[in-house]
Short mmCIF file of C-alpha atoms and ligand atoms in Angstrom, two decimals:
data_model
loop_
_atom_site.label_atom_id
_atom_site.label_comp_id
_atom_site.label_asym_id
_atom_site.label_seq_id
_atom_site.Cartn_x
_atom_site.Cartn_y
_atom_site.Cartn_z
CA MET A 804 -12.82 -91.08 -4.84
CA GLU A 805 -10.04 -88.99 -6.32
CA LEU A 806 -7.48 -87.59 -3.86
CA LYS A 807 -8.14 -84.03 -5.03
CA LYS A 808 -11.87 -84.43 -4.27
CA ILE A 809 -11.15 -85.97 -0.88
CA ARG A 810 -8.93 -83.03 -0.03
CA LYS A 811 -11.63 -80.52 -1.09
CA LYS A 812 -14.29 -82.28 0.99
CA LEU A 813 -12.00 -82.35 4.02
CA GLU A 814 -11.21 -78.67 3.62
CA LYS A 815 -14.94 -78.00 3.97
CA GLU A 816 -15.52 -80.37 6.88
CA LEU A 817 -12.49 -79.53 9.03
CA ASP A 818 -11.54 -76.22 10.61
CA SER A 819 -8.45 -74.60 9.12
CA LYS A 820 -6.10 -75.68 11.92
CA ARG A 821 -7.22 -79.30 11.63
CA PHE A 822 -6.94 -79.16 7.85
CA GLU A 823 -3.35 -77.91 8.07
CA HIS A 824 -2.57 -80.70 10.58
CA THR A 825 -4.17 -83.19 8.20
CA LEU A 826 -1.90 -82.12 5.32
CA GLY A 827 1.09 -82.29 7.67
CA VAL A 828 0.22 -85.86 8.66
CA ALA A 829 -0.49 -86.89 5.05
CA TYR A 830 2.87 -85.70 3.70
CA THR A 831 4.84 -86.83 6.76
CA ALA A 832 3.27 -90.30 6.47
CA SER A 833 4.11 -90.37 2.77
CA ALA A 834 7.76 -89.45 3.49
CA LEU A 835 7.99 -92.15 6.17
CA ALA A 836 6.56 -94.66 3.69
CA MET A 837 9.23 -93.68 1.13
CA CYS A 838 11.93 -94.10 3.73
CA HIS A 839 10.70 -97.52 4.89
CA GLN A 840 9.77 -99.03 1.50
CA ALA A 841 6.02 -98.80 2.09
CA ASP A 842 3.44 -97.41 -0.35
CA PRO A 843 3.62 -93.57 -0.26
CA GLU A 844 0.23 -93.08 -1.95
CA LYS A 845 -1.53 -95.32 0.54
CA ALA A 846 0.17 -93.49 3.40
CA LEU A 847 -0.87 -90.14 1.91
CA LEU A 848 -4.51 -91.22 1.68
CA ALA A 849 -4.58 -92.70 5.19
CA GLY A 850 -2.94 -89.56 6.60
CA MET A 851 -5.36 -87.34 4.70
CA LEU A 852 -8.36 -89.14 6.20
CA HIS A 853 -7.12 -89.98 9.71
CA ASP A 854 -8.91 -87.07 11.45
CA CYS A 855 -11.89 -86.79 9.06
CA ALA A 856 -14.32 -87.11 12.00
CA LYS A 857 -12.40 -84.78 14.33
CA CYS A 858 -14.55 -81.67 13.84
CA MET A 859 -17.88 -83.44 14.29
CA SER A 860 -19.85 -82.80 17.51
CA ASN A 861 -19.67 -85.44 20.24
CA ASP A 862 -23.41 -86.03 19.94
CA LYS A 863 -23.04 -86.73 16.24
CA LYS A 864 -20.12 -89.13 16.77
CA ILE A 865 -22.13 -91.01 19.40
CA ALA A 866 -25.21 -91.04 17.16
CA ILE A 867 -23.21 -92.52 14.26
CA CYS A 868 -21.82 -95.24 16.54
CA GLU A 869 -25.25 -96.11 17.88
CA LYS A 870 -26.87 -96.14 14.47
CA HIS A 871 -24.20 -98.36 12.93
CA HIS A 872 -23.60 -100.65 15.91
CA ILE A 873 -20.07 -99.43 16.56
CA PRO A 874 -19.45 -100.33 20.23
CA ILE A 875 -18.76 -97.45 22.66
CA SER A 876 -16.69 -98.28 25.76
CA ASP A 877 -17.16 -96.51 29.11
CA ILE A 878 -14.06 -94.39 28.60
CA GLU A 879 -15.21 -93.43 25.10
CA ARG A 880 -18.58 -92.38 26.48
CA GLN A 881 -16.81 -90.22 29.05
CA ASN A 882 -14.30 -88.88 26.47
CA PRO A 883 -16.18 -88.94 23.16
CA PHE A 884 -13.30 -87.28 21.27
CA LEU A 885 -11.67 -90.72 21.39
CA LEU A 886 -14.42 -91.90 19.01
CA HIS A 887 -13.13 -89.73 16.15
CA ALA A 888 -10.76 -92.56 15.20
CA LYS A 889 -13.42 -95.31 14.89
CA VAL A 890 -16.02 -92.95 13.41
CA GLY A 891 -13.37 -91.62 11.01
CA SER A 892 -12.66 -95.13 9.81
CA TYR A 893 -16.38 -95.70 9.28
CA LEU A 894 -16.75 -92.44 7.31
CA ALA A 895 -13.65 -93.15 5.23
CA LYS A 896 -15.44 -96.23 3.99
CA LYS A 897 -18.98 -94.89 3.66
CA GLU A 898 -18.40 -91.30 2.53
CA PHE A 899 -14.95 -91.38 0.98
CA HIS A 900 -15.32 -94.87 -0.51
CA VAL A 901 -12.04 -96.25 0.78
CA HIS A 902 -12.15 -100.04 0.88
CA ASP A 903 -8.54 -100.86 1.72
CA GLY A 904 -8.72 -102.58 5.13
CA ASP A 905 -5.19 -101.52 6.08
CA ILE A 906 -6.05 -97.84 5.53
CA LEU A 907 -9.31 -98.21 7.50
CA ASN A 908 -7.41 -99.89 10.37
CA ALA A 909 -4.77 -97.17 10.35
CA ILE A 910 -7.49 -94.52 10.80
CA ALA A 911 -9.25 -96.54 13.53
CA SER A 912 -6.07 -97.16 15.54
CA HIS A 913 -4.40 -93.76 15.20
CA THR A 914 -5.24 -92.42 18.68
CA THR A 915 -4.63 -95.38 21.01
CA GLY A 916 -2.62 -97.68 18.77
CA ARG A 917 -3.22 -101.40 19.13
CA PRO A 918 -1.12 -104.53 19.48
CA ALA A 919 0.48 -105.92 16.31
CA MET A 920 -0.07 -102.86 14.14
CA SER A 921 0.75 -103.12 10.45
CA GLN A 922 3.56 -101.00 9.03
CA LEU A 923 1.00 -98.51 7.65
CA GLU A 924 -0.75 -98.25 11.03
CA LYS A 925 2.59 -97.47 12.68
CA ILE A 926 3.37 -94.87 10.03
CA ILE A 927 0.06 -93.05 10.60
CA TYR A 928 0.34 -93.24 14.38
CA ILE A 929 3.87 -91.81 14.22
CA ALA A 930 3.13 -89.18 11.55
CA ASP A 931 0.20 -87.89 13.62
CA TYR A 932 2.57 -87.28 16.51
CA MET A 933 5.49 -85.74 14.61
CA GLU A 934 4.04 -83.73 11.67
CA PRO A 935 5.74 -80.33 11.37
CA GLY A 936 2.81 -78.35 12.80
CA ARG A 937 2.61 -80.39 16.02
CA LYS A 938 3.51 -78.29 19.01
CA GLN A 939 6.75 -79.23 20.69
CA ALA A 940 6.23 -82.14 23.05
CA PRO A 941 9.28 -83.06 25.12
CA GLY A 942 11.31 -85.58 23.16
CA LEU A 943 9.67 -84.68 19.84
CA SER A 944 12.97 -84.00 18.09
CA VAL A 945 14.22 -87.44 19.15
CA VAL A 946 11.06 -89.07 17.78
CA ARG A 947 11.38 -87.17 14.48
CA LYS A 948 14.90 -88.50 13.94
CA LEU A 949 14.09 -92.02 15.16
CA ALA A 950 11.07 -92.29 12.84
CA PHE A 951 13.34 -92.22 9.78
CA GLN A 952 15.62 -94.86 11.29
CA ASN A 953 13.40 -97.40 13.02
CA LEU A 954 9.57 -97.28 13.13
CA ASP A 955 9.32 -99.61 16.14
CA ARG A 956 11.69 -97.58 18.26
CA ALA A 957 9.85 -94.37 17.35
CA LEU A 958 6.52 -96.03 18.14
CA LEU A 959 7.69 -97.20 21.57
CA GLN A 960 9.09 -93.77 22.39
CA ILE A 961 5.76 -92.11 21.48
CA LEU A 962 3.78 -94.64 23.53
CA LYS A 963 6.03 -93.99 26.53
CA ASP A 964 5.83 -90.21 26.16
CA THR A 965 2.04 -90.30 25.66
CA LEU A 966 1.38 -92.44 28.74
CA GLU A 967 3.65 -90.19 30.78
CA TYR A 968 1.81 -87.12 29.51
CA LEU A 969 -1.63 -88.61 30.29
CA GLN A 970 -0.42 -89.60 33.75
CA ASP A 971 1.06 -86.14 34.48
CA MET A 972 -2.12 -84.41 33.33
CA ASP A 973 -4.29 -86.87 35.25
CA ILE A 974 -6.12 -87.85 32.05
CA PRO A 975 -7.74 -91.31 32.19
CA PHE A 976 -6.18 -93.93 29.89
CA ASP A 977 -8.17 -95.73 27.28
CA PRO A 978 -7.43 -99.38 28.15
CA MET A 979 -6.24 -99.85 24.55
CA THR A 980 -3.50 -97.21 25.04
CA GLN A 981 -2.17 -99.23 28.00
CA THR A 982 -2.59 -102.54 26.14
CA THR A 983 -0.66 -101.18 23.16
CA TYR A 984 2.14 -99.93 25.38
CA ASP A 985 2.39 -103.25 27.25
CA TYR A 986 2.45 -105.14 23.96
CA TYR A 987 5.26 -103.06 22.44
CA VAL A 988 7.35 -103.00 25.61
CA THR A 989 7.36 -106.81 25.39
CA ASN A 990 7.31 -107.36 21.61
CA GLY A 991 8.32 -104.04 20.11
CA LEU A 992 11.99 -104.50 19.36
CA SER A 993 12.13 -108.12 18.32
O1 DGI B 1068 -6.59 -86.07 16.76
P1 DGI B 1068 -5.20 -85.55 17.06
O2 DGI B 1068 -5.20 -84.44 18.07
O3 DGI B 1068 -4.43 -85.19 15.86
O4 DGI B 1068 -4.36 -86.77 17.71
P2 DGI B 1068 -4.92 -88.07 18.43
O5 DGI B 1068 -6.06 -88.63 17.69
O6 DGI B 1068 -3.72 -88.96 18.64
O7 DGI B 1068 -5.40 -87.55 19.81
C1 DGI B 1068 -4.41 -86.98 20.64
C2 DGI B 1068 -4.94 -86.81 21.99
O8 DGI B 1068 -5.42 -88.05 22.47
C3 DGI B 1068 -3.82 -86.37 22.94
O9 DGI B 1068 -4.28 -85.22 23.64
C4 DGI B 1068 -3.67 -87.54 23.88
C5 DGI B 1068 -5.01 -88.19 23.78
N1 DGI B 1068 -5.00 -89.61 24.13
C6 DGI B 1068 -4.22 -90.59 23.66
N2 DGI B 1068 -4.44 -91.73 24.30
C7 DGI B 1068 -5.42 -91.44 25.22
C8 DGI B 1068 -5.78 -90.10 25.09
N3 DGI B 1068 -6.73 -89.52 25.85
C9 DGI B 1068 -7.35 -90.27 26.77
N4 DGI B 1068 -8.31 -89.75 27.52
N5 DGI B 1068 -7.02 -91.58 26.96
C10 DGI B 1068 -6.06 -92.21 26.22
O10 DGI B 1068 -5.76 -93.38 26.42
FE1 FE B 1069 -6.81 -87.91 15.79
FE1 FE B 1070 -4.35 -86.14 14.00
#
């Protein structure tokens, strides 16, 4: 599917705030790819699609998972918004006809991360956190600078800040968020 068509479809399916965020992530991801010798077009497409399932009702996300045998963990059942990443990856393939496995993984892992992410997965995870429209999280300006210097250091900083935020707000962790953090604390800066 042509990028212009994808963008039009997303504009219809997302609310205006989410659509603006989507464009922010797409162009931030593309700039990070340019900086780190990755493929800017691939990053643009992955960023464009990363939240494609974000504005769908929880019931619909759960129904899609059940129908297509996408496993739902206990924490995802309790916090179905977490499913927008996996469902988004599914829709990117089925409705937007994206078949690049790296792009589909980047969409699926953009909320919790996962151990041993590819460079594109890191770029999408980081771009989602730092796009210009994101409201100021503590340490955001540090992350924005770091992201153009060293993806792994930026990633680790975001993981740290996210876990701290979830802890402070008493929000339950998805085990994958913890697993990702543990992995990058040990292996992140090799
Ligand atoms: O979809 P976006 O808002 O653009 O960004 P996202 O998909 O990264 O989701 C961000 C939210 O996800 C943010 O409020 C923190 C939350 N989050 C990240 N890891 C976890 C989590 N929420 C829960 N309950 N558990 C997690 O492990
Ligand atoms: Fe998201
Ligand atoms: Fe997002």
